[in-house]
Amino acid sequence: MIKVTVDKDRPDFRVFIDLLYGPDRNVDTDGDSIPIYSRDWEYLSIEDRETESVPVEIFSEGRYPLVFEVMSESRELEEISALYLYLYCGCHIEIESTSATEGLIQSLKIKYAIELERARNSIWHSSSESNPYPNLA
């Protein structure tokens, strides 16, 4: 399990689909992103329908609402999701109960450079109340 403390709004949850699997991927999601473009969701679960992939879950700890746990049976999905959450809106990341060093964060950024680039380019960053589905524009 990886914990990320956030200090800014989260991204539109659909950015995580692009991050993990690429645009237009067929996935199952669950969560509390209401309205769909919400930036203050507290629970997200994503599972790819196109492969035998395991789900990844991101959820706020009950007593500490700005601390998110990222869990998956896939270490890669867990690392990618937590790293992106940290880079986008986090101020602290803890892996296996230990604060991540700058060196570890840099090595993860290199390891997951392609996935992080997909997330940076995600159309879902432009979603809003006036345009909840920018992919339809």
XYZ file of C-alpha atoms in Angstrom:
137
model
C 0.000 0.000 0.000
C 1.120 3.529 -0.795
C -0.204 6.635 0.959
C -0.365 10.057 -0.629
C -1.187 13.213 1.291
C -2.834 15.756 -0.991
C -2.978 19.516 -0.591
C -4.727 20.490 -3.844
C -7.773 19.379 -5.826
C -7.542 15.957 -7.434
C -7.644 15.523 -11.209
C -10.811 14.440 -12.987
C -10.877 10.696 -12.212
C -10.908 9.901 -15.942
C -7.286 11.055 -16.162
C -6.388 7.850 -14.291
C -7.898 5.777 -17.107
C -5.602 7.482 -19.602
C -2.682 7.164 -17.187
C -3.086 3.440 -16.581
C -4.445 2.141 -19.880
C -4.535 4.893 -22.492
C -7.362 6.943 -24.006
C -10.650 5.307 -24.961
C -9.971 2.185 -22.923
C -12.886 -0.027 -21.892
C -12.807 -0.066 -18.076
C -15.055 -0.559 -15.086
C -15.000 2.300 -12.611
C -16.590 2.926 -9.267
C -16.348 5.927 -7.021
C -17.892 9.092 -5.695
C -17.007 11.572 -8.422
C -20.276 13.504 -8.498
C -20.603 15.432 -10.695
C -18.496 13.487 -13.169
C -15.892 16.260 -13.544
C -15.456 16.526 -9.753
C -12.044 17.449 -8.379
C -12.827 16.497 -4.788
C -13.673 12.808 -5.067
C -12.599 10.541 -2.204
C -12.951 7.064 -3.701
C -11.980 5.609 -7.070
C -11.722 2.043 -8.331
C -10.635 1.194 -11.890
C -10.408 -2.209 -13.557
C -9.522 -2.859 -17.184
C -12.113 -4.904 -19.108
C -9.792 -5.634 -22.033
C -7.218 -7.690 -20.105
C -6.957 -9.898 -17.052
C -5.718 -6.877 -15.083
C -6.492 -6.427 -11.396
C -8.232 -3.298 -10.098
C -6.574 -0.317 -8.490
C -8.293 1.561 -5.672
C -7.621 5.067 -4.429
C -9.481 6.165 -1.333
C -9.343 8.690 1.452
C -8.652 7.462 4.957
C -11.671 8.117 7.135
C -9.979 10.039 9.945
C -7.529 11.888 7.698
C -9.480 13.005 4.620
C -6.418 14.378 2.803
C -4.500 11.099 3.110
C -5.244 8.697 0.271
C -4.393 5.020 0.218
C -3.553 3.502 -3.141
C -3.919 -0.259 -3.354
C -3.707 -2.920 -6.032
C -2.468 -6.470 -6.345
C -0.390 -5.075 -9.219
C 2.629 -3.212 -7.869
C 2.911 -1.288 -11.150
C -0.690 -0.054 -11.076
C -0.254 0.919 -7.445
C 3.001 2.805 -8.089
C 1.795 4.594 -11.235
C -1.461 5.701 -9.621
C 0.172 6.889 -6.405
C 2.986 8.635 -8.236
C 0.587 10.552 -10.461
C -1.649 11.509 -7.542
C 1.428 12.770 -5.700
C 2.812 14.706 -8.675
C -0.566 16.253 -9.512
C -1.844 17.262 -6.098
C 0.272 15.754 -3.358
C 2.689 17.048 -0.780
C 3.875 13.723 0.714
C 4.142 10.128 -0.427
C 4.769 7.116 1.780
C 5.613 3.690 0.416
C 5.387 0.742 2.794
C 5.233 3.144 5.780
C 8.396 4.999 4.727
C 8.581 8.504 3.255
C 9.682 8.317 -0.363
C 13.010 9.984 -1.066
C 13.502 12.401 -3.935
C 15.737 9.775 -5.553
C 12.996 7.154 -5.446
C 10.454 9.592 -6.844
C 12.826 10.471 -9.699
C 13.422 6.800 -10.512
C 9.658 6.153 -10.576
C 9.178 9.164 -12.875
C 11.700 7.647 -15.268
C 10.192 4.163 -14.990
C 6.690 5.443 -15.742
C 7.528 8.311 -18.111
C 5.228 7.053 -20.891
C 2.248 6.680 -18.565
C 2.854 10.077 -16.952
C 3.009 11.699 -20.387
C -0.343 10.109 -21.317
C -1.853 11.571 -18.152
C -0.352 15.018 -18.782
C -1.936 15.020 -22.243
C -5.322 13.751 -21.066
C -8.314 15.624 -22.422
C -9.999 15.171 -19.042
C -7.907 17.942 -17.511
C -10.135 20.347 -19.422
C -13.438 19.006 -18.101
C -15.577 21.452 -16.156
C -19.127 22.244 -15.168
C -19.698 23.937 -18.518
C -17.944 21.158 -20.439
C -18.107 17.846 -18.522
C -17.369 15.821 -21.690
C -14.655 17.667 -23.631
C -14.175 14.580 -25.800
C -17.573 15.284 -27.385
C -16.736 18.834 -28.425
